[in-house]
PDB file of C-alpha atoms and ligand atoms in Angstrom:
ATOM      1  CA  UNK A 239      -7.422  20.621   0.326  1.00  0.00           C
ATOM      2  CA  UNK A 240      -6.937  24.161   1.209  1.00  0.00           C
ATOM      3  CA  UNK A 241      -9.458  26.275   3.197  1.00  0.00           C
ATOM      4  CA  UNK A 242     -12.887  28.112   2.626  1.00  0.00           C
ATOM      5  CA  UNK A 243     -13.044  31.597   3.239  1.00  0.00           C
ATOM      6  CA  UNK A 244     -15.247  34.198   2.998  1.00  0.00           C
ATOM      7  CA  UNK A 245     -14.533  37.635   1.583  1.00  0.00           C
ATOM      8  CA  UNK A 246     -16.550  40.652   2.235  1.00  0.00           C
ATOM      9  CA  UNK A 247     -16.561  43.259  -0.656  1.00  0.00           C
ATOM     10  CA  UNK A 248     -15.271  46.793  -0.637  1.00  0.00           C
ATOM     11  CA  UNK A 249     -18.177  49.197  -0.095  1.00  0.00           C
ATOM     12  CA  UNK A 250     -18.354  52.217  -2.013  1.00  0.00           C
ATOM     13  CA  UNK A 251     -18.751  55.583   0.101  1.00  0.00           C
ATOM     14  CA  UNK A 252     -18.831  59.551  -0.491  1.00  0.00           C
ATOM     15  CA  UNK A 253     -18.752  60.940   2.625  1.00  0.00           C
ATOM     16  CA  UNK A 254     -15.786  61.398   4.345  1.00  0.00           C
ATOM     17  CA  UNK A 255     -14.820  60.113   8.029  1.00  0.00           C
ATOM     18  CA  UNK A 256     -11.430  60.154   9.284  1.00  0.00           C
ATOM     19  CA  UNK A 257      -8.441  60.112   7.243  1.00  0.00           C
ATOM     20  CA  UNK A 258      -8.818  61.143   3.361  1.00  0.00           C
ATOM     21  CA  UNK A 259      -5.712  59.034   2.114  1.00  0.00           C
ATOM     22  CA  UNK A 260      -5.749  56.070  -0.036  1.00  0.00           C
ATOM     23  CA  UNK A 261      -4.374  53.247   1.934  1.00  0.00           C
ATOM     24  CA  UNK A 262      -2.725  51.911  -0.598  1.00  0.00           C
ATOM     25  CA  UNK A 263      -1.221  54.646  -3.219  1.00  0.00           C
ATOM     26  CA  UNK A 264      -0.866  57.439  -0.263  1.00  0.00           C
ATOM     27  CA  UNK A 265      -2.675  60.174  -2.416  1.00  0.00           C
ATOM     28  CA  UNK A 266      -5.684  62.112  -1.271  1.00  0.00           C
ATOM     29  CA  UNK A 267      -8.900  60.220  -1.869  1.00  0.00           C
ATOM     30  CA  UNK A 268     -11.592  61.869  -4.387  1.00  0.00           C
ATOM     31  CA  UNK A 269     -15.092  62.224  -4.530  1.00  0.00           C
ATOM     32  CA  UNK A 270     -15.964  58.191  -4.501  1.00  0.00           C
ATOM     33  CA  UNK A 271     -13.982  55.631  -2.433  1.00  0.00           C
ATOM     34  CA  UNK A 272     -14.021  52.066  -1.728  1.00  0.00           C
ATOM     35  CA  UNK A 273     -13.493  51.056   2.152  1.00  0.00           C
ATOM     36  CA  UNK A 274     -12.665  47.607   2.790  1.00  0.00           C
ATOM     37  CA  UNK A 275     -11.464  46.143   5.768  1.00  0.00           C
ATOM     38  CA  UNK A 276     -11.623  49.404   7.677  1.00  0.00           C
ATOM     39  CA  UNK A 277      -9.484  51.109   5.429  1.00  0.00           C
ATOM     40  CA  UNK A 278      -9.951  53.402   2.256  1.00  0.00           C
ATOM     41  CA  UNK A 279      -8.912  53.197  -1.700  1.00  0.00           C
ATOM     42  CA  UNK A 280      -9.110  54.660  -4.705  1.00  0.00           C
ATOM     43  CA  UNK A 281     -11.752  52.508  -6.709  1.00  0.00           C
ATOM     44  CA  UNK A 282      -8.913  52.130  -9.166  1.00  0.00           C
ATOM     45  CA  UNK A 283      -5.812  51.180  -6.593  1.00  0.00           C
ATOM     46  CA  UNK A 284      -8.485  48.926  -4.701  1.00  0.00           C
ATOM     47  CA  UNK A 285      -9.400  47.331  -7.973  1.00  0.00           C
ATOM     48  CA  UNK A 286      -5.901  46.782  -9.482  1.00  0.00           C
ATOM     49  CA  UNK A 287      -4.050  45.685  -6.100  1.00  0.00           C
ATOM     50  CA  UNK A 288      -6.001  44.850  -3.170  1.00  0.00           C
ATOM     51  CA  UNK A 289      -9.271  43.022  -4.521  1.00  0.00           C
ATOM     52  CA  UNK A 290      -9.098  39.283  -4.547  1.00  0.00           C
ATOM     53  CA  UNK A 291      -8.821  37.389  -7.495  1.00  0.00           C
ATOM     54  CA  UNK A 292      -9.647  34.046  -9.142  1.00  0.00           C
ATOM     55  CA  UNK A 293      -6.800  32.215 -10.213  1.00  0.00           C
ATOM     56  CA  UNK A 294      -8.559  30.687 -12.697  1.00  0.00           C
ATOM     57  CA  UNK A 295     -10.967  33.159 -14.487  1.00  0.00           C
ATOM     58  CA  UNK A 296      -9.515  36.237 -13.037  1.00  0.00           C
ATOM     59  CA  UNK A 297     -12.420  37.856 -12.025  1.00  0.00           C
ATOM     60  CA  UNK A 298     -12.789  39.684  -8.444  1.00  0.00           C
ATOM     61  CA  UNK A 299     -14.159  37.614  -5.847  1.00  0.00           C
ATOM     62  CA  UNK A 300     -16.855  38.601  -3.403  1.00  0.00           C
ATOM     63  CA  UNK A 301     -18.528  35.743  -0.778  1.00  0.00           C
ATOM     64  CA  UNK A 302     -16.825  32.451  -0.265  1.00  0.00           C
ATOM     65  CA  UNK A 303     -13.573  31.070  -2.201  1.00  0.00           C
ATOM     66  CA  UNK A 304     -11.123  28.763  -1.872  1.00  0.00           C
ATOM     67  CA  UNK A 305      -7.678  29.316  -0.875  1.00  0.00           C
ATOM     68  CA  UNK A 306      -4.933  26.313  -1.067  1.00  0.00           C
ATOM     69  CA  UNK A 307      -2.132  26.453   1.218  1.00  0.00           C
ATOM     70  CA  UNK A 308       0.265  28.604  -1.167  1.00  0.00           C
ATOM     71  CA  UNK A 309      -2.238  31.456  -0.530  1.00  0.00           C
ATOM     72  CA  UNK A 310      -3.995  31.088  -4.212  1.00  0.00           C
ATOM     73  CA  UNK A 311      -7.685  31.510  -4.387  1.00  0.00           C
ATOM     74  CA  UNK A 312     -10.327  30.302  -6.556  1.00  0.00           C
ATOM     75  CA  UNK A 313     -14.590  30.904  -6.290  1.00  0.00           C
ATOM     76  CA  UNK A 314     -15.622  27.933  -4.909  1.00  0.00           C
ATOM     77  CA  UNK A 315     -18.009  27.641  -7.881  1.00  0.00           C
ATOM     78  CA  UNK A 316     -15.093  26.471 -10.047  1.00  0.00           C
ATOM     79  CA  UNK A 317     -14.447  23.694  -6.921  1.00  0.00           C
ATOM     80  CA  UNK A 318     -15.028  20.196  -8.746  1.00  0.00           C
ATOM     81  CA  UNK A 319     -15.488  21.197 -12.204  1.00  0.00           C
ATOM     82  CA  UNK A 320     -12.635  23.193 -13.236  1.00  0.00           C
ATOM     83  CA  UNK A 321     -10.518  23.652 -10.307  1.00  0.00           C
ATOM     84  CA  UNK A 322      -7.810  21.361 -10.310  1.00  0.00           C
ATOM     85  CA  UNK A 323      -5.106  20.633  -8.010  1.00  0.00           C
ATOM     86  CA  UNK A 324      -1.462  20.148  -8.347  1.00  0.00           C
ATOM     87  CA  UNK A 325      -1.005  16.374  -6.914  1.00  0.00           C
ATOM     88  CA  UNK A 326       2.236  17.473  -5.628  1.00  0.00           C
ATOM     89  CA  UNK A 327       2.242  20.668  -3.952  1.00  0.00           C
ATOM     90  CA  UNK A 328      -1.692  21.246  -3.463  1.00  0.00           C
ATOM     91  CA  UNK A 329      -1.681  24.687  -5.150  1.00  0.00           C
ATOM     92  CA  UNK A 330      -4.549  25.613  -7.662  1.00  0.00           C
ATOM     93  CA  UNK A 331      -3.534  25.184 -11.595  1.00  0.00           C
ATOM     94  CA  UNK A 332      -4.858  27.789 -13.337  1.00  0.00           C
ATOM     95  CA  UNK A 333      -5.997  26.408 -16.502  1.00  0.00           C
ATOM     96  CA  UNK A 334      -3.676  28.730 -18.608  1.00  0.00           C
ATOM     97  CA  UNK A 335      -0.384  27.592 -17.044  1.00  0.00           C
ATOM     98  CA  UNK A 336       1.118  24.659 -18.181  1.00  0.00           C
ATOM     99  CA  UNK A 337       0.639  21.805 -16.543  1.00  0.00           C
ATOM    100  CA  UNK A 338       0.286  18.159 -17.096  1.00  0.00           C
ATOM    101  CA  UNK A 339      -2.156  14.897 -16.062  1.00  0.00           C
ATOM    102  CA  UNK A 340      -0.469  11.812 -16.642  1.00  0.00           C
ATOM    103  CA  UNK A 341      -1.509   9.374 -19.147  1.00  0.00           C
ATOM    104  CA  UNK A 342      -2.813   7.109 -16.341  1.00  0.00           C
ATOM    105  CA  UNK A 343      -4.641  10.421 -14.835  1.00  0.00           C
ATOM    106  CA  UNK A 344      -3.443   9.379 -11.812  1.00  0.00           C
ATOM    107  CA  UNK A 345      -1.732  13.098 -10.841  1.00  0.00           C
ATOM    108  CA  UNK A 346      -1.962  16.585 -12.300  1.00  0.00           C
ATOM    109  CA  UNK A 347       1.037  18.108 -11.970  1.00  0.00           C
ATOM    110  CA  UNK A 348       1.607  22.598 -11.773  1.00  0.00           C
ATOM    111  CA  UNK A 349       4.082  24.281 -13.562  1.00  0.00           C
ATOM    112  CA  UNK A 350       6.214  25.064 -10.733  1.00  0.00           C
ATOM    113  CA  UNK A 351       6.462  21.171  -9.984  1.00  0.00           C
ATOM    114  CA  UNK A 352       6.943  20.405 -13.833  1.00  0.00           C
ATOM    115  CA  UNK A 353      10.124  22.426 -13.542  1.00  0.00           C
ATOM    116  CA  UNK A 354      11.928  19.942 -11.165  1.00  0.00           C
ATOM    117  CA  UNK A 355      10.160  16.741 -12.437  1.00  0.00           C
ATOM    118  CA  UNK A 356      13.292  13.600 -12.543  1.00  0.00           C
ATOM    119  CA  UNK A 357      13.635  11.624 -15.416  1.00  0.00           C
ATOM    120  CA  UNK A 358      17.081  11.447 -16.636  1.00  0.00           C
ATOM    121  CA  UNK A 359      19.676   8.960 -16.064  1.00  0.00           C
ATOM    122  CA  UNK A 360      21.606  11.853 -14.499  1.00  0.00           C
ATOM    123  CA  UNK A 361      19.059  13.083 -11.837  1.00  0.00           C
ATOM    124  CA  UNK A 362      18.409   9.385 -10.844  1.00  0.00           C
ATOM    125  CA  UNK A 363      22.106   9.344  -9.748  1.00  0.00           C
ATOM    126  CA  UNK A 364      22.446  12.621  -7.938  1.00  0.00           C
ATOM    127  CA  UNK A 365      19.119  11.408  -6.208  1.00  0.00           C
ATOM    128  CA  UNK A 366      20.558   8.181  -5.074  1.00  0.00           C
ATOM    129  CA  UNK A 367      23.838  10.007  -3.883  1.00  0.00           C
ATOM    130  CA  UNK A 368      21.728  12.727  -1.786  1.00  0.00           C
ATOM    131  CA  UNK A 369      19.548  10.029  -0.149  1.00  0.00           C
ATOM    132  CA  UNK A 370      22.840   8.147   0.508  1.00  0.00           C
ATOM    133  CA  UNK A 371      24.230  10.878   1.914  1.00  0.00           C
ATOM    134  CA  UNK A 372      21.137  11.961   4.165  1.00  0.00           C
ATOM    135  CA  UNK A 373      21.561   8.077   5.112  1.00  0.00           C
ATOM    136  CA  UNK A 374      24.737   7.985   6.442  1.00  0.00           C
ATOM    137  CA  UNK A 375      24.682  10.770   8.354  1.00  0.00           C
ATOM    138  CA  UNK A 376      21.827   9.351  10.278  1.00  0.00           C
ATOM    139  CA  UNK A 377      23.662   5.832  10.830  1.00  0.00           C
ATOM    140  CA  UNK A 378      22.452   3.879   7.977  1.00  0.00           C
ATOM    141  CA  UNK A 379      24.860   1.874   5.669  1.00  0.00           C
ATOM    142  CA  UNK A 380      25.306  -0.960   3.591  1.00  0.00           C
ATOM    143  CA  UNK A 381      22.857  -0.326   0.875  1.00  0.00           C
ATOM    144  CA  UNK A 382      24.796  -1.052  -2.305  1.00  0.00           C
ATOM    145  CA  UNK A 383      25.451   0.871  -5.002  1.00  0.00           C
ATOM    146  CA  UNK A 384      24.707  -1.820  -7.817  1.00  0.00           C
ATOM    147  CA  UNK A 385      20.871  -0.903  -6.758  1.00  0.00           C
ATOM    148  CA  UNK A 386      18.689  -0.604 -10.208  1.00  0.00           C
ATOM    149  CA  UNK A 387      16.642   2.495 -10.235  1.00  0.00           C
ATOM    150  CA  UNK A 388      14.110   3.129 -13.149  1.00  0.00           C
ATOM    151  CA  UNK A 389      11.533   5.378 -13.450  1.00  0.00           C
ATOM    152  CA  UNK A 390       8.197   3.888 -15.606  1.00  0.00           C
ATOM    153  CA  UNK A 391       5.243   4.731 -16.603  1.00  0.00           C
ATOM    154  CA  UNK A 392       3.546   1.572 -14.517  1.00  0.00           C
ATOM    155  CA  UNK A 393       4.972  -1.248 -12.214  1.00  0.00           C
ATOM    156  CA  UNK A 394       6.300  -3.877 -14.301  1.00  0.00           C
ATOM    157  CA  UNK A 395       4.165  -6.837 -14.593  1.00  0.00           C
ATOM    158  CA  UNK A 396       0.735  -5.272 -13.095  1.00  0.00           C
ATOM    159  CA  UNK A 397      -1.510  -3.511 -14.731  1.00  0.00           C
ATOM    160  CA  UNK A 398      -2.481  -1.788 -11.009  1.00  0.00           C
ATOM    161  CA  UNK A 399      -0.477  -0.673  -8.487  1.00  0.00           C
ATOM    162  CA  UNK A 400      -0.034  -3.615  -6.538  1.00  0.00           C
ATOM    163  CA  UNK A 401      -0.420  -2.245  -2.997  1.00  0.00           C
ATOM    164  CA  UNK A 402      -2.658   0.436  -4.034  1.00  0.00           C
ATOM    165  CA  UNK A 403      -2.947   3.746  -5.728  1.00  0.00           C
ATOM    166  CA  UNK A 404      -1.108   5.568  -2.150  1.00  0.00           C
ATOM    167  CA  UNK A 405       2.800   3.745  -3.442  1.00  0.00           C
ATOM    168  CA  UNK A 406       5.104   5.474  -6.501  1.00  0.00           C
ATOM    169  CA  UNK A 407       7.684   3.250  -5.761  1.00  0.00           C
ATOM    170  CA  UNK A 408       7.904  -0.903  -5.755  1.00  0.00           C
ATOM    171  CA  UNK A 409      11.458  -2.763  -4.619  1.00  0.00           C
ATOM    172  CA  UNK A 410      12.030  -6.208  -6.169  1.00  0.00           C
ATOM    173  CA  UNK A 411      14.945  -8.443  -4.639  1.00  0.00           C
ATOM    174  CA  UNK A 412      15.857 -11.245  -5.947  1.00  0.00           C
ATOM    175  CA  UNK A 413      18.520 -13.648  -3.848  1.00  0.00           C
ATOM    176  CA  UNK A 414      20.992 -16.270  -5.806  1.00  0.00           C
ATOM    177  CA  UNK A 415      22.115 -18.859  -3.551  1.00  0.00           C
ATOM    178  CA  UNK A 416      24.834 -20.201  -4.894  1.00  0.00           C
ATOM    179  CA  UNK A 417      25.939 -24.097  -4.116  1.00  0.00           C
ATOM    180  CA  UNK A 418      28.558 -22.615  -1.845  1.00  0.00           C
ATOM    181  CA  UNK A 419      25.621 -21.456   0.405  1.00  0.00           C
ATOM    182  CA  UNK A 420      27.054 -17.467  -1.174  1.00  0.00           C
ATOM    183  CA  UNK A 421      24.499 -15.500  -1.477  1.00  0.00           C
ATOM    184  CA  UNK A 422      24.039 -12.467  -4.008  1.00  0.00           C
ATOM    185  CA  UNK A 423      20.761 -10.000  -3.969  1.00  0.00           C
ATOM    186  CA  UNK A 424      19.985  -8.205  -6.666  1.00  0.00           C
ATOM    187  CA  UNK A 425      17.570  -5.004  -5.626  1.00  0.00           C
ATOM    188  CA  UNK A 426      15.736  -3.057  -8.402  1.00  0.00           C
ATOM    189  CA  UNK A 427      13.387  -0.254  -7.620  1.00  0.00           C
ATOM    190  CA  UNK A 428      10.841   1.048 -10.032  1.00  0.00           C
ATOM    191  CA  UNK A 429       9.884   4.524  -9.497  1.00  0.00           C
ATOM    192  CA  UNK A 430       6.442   5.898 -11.503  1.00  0.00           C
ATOM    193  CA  UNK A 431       7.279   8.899 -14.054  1.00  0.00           C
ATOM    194  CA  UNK A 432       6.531  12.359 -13.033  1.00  0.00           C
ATOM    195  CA  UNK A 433       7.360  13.162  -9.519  1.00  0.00           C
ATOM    196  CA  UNK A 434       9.047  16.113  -8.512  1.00  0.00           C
ATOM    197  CA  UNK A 435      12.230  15.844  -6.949  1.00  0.00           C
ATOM    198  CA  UNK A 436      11.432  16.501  -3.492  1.00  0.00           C
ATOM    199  CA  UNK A 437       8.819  13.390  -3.805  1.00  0.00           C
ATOM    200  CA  UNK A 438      11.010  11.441  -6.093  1.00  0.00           C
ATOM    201  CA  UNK A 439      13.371  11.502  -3.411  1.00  0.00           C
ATOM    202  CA  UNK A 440      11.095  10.728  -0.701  1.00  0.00           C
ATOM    203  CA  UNK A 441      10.001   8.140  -3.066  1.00  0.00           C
ATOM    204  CA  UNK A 442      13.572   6.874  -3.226  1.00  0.00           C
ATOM    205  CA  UNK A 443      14.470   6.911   0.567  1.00  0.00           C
ATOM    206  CA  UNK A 444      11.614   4.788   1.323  1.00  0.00           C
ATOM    207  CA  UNK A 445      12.230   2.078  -1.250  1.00  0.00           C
ATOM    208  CA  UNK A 446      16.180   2.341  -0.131  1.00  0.00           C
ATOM    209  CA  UNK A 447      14.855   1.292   3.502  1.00  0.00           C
ATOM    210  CA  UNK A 448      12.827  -1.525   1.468  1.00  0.00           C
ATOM    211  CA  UNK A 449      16.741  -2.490   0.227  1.00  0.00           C
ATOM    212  CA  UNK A 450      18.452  -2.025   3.651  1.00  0.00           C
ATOM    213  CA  UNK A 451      15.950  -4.525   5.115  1.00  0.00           C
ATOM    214  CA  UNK A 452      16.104  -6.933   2.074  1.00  0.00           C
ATOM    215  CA  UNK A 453      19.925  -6.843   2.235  1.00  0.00           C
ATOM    216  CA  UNK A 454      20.220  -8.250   5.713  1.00  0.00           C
ATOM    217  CA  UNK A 455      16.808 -10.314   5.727  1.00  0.00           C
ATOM    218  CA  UNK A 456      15.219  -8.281   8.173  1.00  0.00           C
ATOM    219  CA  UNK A 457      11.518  -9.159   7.940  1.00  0.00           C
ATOM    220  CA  UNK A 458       9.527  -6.821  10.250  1.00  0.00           C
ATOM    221  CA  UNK A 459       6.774  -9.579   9.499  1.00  0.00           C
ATOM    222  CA  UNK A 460       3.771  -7.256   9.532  1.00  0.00           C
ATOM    223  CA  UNK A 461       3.231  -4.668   6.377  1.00  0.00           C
ATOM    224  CA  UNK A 462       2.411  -1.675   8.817  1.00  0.00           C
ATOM    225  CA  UNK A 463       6.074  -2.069  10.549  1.00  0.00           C
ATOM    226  CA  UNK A 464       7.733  -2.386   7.246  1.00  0.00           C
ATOM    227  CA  UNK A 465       6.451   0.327   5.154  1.00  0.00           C
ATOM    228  CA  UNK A 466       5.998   2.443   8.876  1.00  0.00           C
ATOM    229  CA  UNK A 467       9.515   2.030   8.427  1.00  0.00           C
ATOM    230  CA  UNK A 468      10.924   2.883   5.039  1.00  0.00           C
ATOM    231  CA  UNK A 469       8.381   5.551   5.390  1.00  0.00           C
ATOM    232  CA  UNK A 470      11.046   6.740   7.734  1.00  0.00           C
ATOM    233  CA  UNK A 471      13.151   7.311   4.682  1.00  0.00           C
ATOM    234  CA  UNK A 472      10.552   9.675   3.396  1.00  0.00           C
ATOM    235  CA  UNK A 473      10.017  11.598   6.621  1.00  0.00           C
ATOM    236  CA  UNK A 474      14.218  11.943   6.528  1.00  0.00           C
ATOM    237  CA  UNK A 475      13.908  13.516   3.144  1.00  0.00           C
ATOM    238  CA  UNK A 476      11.073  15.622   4.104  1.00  0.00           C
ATOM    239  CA  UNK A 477      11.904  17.067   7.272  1.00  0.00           C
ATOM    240  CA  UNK A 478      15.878  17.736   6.267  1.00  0.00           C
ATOM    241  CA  UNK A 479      14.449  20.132   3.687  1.00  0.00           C
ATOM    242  CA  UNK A 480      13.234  23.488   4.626  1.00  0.00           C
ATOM    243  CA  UNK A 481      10.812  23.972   2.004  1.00  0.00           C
ATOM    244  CA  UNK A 482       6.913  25.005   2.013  1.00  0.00           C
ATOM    245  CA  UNK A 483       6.334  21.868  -0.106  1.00  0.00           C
ATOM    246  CA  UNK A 484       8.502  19.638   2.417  1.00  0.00           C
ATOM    247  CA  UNK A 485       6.334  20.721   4.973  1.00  0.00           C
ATOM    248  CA  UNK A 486       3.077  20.531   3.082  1.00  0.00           C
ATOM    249  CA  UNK A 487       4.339  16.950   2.130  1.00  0.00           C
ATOM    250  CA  UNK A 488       5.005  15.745   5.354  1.00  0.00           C
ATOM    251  CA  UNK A 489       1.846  16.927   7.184  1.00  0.00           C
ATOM    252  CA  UNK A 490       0.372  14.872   4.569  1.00  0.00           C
ATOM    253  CA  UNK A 491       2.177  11.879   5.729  1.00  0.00           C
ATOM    254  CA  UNK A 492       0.932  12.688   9.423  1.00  0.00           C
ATOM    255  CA  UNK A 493      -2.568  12.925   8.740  1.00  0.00           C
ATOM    256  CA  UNK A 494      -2.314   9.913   6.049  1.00  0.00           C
ATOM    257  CA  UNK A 495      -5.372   7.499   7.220  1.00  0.00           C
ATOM    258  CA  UNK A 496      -3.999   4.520   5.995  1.00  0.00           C
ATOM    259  CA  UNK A 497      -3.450   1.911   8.478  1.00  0.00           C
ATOM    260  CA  UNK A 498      -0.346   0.705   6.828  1.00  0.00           C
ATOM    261  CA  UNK A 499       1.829   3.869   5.488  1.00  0.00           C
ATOM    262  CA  UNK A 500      -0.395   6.040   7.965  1.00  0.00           C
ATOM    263  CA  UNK A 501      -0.425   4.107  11.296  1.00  0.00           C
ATOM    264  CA  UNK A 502       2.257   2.452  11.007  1.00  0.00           C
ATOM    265  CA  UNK A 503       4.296   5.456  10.190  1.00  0.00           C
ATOM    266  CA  UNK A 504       3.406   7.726  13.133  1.00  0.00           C
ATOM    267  CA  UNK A 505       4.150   3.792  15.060  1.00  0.00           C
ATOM    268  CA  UNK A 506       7.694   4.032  13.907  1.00  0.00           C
ATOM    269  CA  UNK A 507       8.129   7.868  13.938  1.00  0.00           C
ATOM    270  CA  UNK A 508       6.716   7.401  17.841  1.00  0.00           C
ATOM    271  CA  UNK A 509       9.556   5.210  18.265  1.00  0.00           C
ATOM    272  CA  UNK A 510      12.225   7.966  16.127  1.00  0.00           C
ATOM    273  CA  UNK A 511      11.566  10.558  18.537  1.00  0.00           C
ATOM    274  CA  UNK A 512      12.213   8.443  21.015  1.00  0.00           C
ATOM    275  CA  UNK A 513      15.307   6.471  20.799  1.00  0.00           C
ATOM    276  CA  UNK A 514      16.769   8.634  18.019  1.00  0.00           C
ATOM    277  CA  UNK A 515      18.089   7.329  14.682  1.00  0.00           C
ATOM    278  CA  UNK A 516      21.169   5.165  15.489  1.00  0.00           C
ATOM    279  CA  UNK A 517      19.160   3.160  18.414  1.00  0.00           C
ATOM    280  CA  UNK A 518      16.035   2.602  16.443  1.00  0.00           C
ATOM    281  CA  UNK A 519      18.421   1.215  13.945  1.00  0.00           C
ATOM    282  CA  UNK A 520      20.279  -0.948  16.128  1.00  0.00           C
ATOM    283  CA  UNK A 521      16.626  -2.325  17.269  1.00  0.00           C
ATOM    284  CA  UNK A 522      15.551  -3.391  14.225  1.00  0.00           C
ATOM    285  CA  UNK A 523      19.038  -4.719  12.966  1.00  0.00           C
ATOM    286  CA  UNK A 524      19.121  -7.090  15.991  1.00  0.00           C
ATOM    287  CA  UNK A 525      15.890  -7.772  17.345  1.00  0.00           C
ATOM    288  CA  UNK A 526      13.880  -7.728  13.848  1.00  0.00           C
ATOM    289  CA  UNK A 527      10.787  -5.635  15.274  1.00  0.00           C
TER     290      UNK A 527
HETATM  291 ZN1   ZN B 180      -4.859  55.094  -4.384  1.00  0.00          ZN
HETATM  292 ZN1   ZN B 181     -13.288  32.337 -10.731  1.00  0.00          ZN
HETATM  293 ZN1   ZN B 182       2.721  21.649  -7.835  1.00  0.00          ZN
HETATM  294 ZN1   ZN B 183       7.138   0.308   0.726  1.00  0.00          ZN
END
């Protein structure tokens, strides 16, 4: 996560060379200066506004750090004792910000991600109608609207996730035949607590896909097809939004190892790029694979 860098400190000098301007204030320089990178400060302007600091105890850094991809840094001492990471975005949490591990500790989540965190009735519904909408504008229909969505705190009736800790969402479908030979399906998606909206709905696209399949009984038989599919769903999400986190999110999901929601992602994103949305669709609606 993030990058190692090293930083070189400022040097103090007194003799002058060259220009006698601060670089940063524009002011003439006095009798002590600090040159760093090439260029000269005021001790004072160097130590107030061009210095690096730790995010998380402040101080200046000098030598190596770490710097997450929002452009935060942190001395890599801190790295794997205090420095945590938002499970979301990546960035560094400074300890003083608020923030938040679940009560399963399974993610820490910033402040900035706390802000747009789902959990009312309300949100669920303007999720679903976004994803819908991002849906049929690619060529999908016929999910129905009677889906269930509820967020909890852990997947009803396991005390693990299932399918592994790399899944916030589960889809359950249950089909009535009736003596007719009518059929009725009955989707609900569960949806763990605490995701951001951008993941929530990624989260939410993918199990949708899970829903579109179940509705029409299309079994893509192996589980790298069918969550390399509704993964799909989350790439849609992803790469419609222009974000720094939708980005950060979905190189994640192109450099995810697993063989299932990794591999058989990039399979079916392979296959995206190359017969575009409404013929990829029309593959696995009538040929199942
Ligand atoms: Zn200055
Ligand atoms: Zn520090
Ligand atoms: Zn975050
Ligand atoms: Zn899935």
């Amino acid at each position: 996560m993030g990058k190692l860098v090293i930083n070189f400190p400022g040097k103090k000098k007194n003799h002058k060379t060259g220009s006698n301007t601060c670089e940063y204030c524009g002011s003439a320089l006095g009798s002590e200066w600090i040159v760093y990178r090439e260029k000269k400060y005021h001790p004072l302007c160097f130590e107030n506004h061009i210095q690096l600091k730790c995010l998380i105890c402040g101080k200046a850094i000098n030598g190596e750090y770490y710097e997450d991809e929002w452009g935060n840094m942190a001395h890599v001492e801190h790295n794997g004792k205090k420095t945590k990471h938002c499970s979301f975005c990546t960035r560094i949490i400074n300890d003083k910000e608020k923030n938040l591990v679940l009560s399963d500790g399974r993610n820490k989540i910033c402040s900035i991600c706390l802000e747009s965190v789902i959990f009312s009735r309300e949100q669920i519904e303007i999720s679903f109608q976004y994803v819908i909408s991002l849906f049929d504008k690619v060529g999908f229909n016929g999910i129905p609207d009677s889906v269930k969505i509820r967020i909890v705190s852990k997947f009803q009736g396991s005390e693990k996730n299932p399918l592994g800790s790399h899944t916030s969402g589960i889809t359950k479908t249950r089909i009535i035949t009736y003596s007719n030979g009518r059929k009725k399906r009955e989707h609900e998606i569960e949806i763990l607590e605490g995701l951001p909206s951008i993941e929530f709905n990624a989260v939410l696209a993918h199990e949708l896909l899970h829903v579109w399949l179940n509705e029409q009984e299309i079994n893509l038989v192996t589980n790298a097809k069918t969550e390399g599919f509704c993964n799909l769903g989350a790439y849609l999400v992803y790469s419609t939004d222009s974000s720094k986190l939708s980005e950060i999110l979905l190189q994640r999901m192109y450099k995810n190892y697993d063989l299932i929601y990794g591999a058989g992602f990039r399979n079916m994103l392979g296959r995206l790029k190359k017969s575009g949305w409404k013929s990829l669709i029309n593959e696995i609606k009538f040929s199942g694979k």
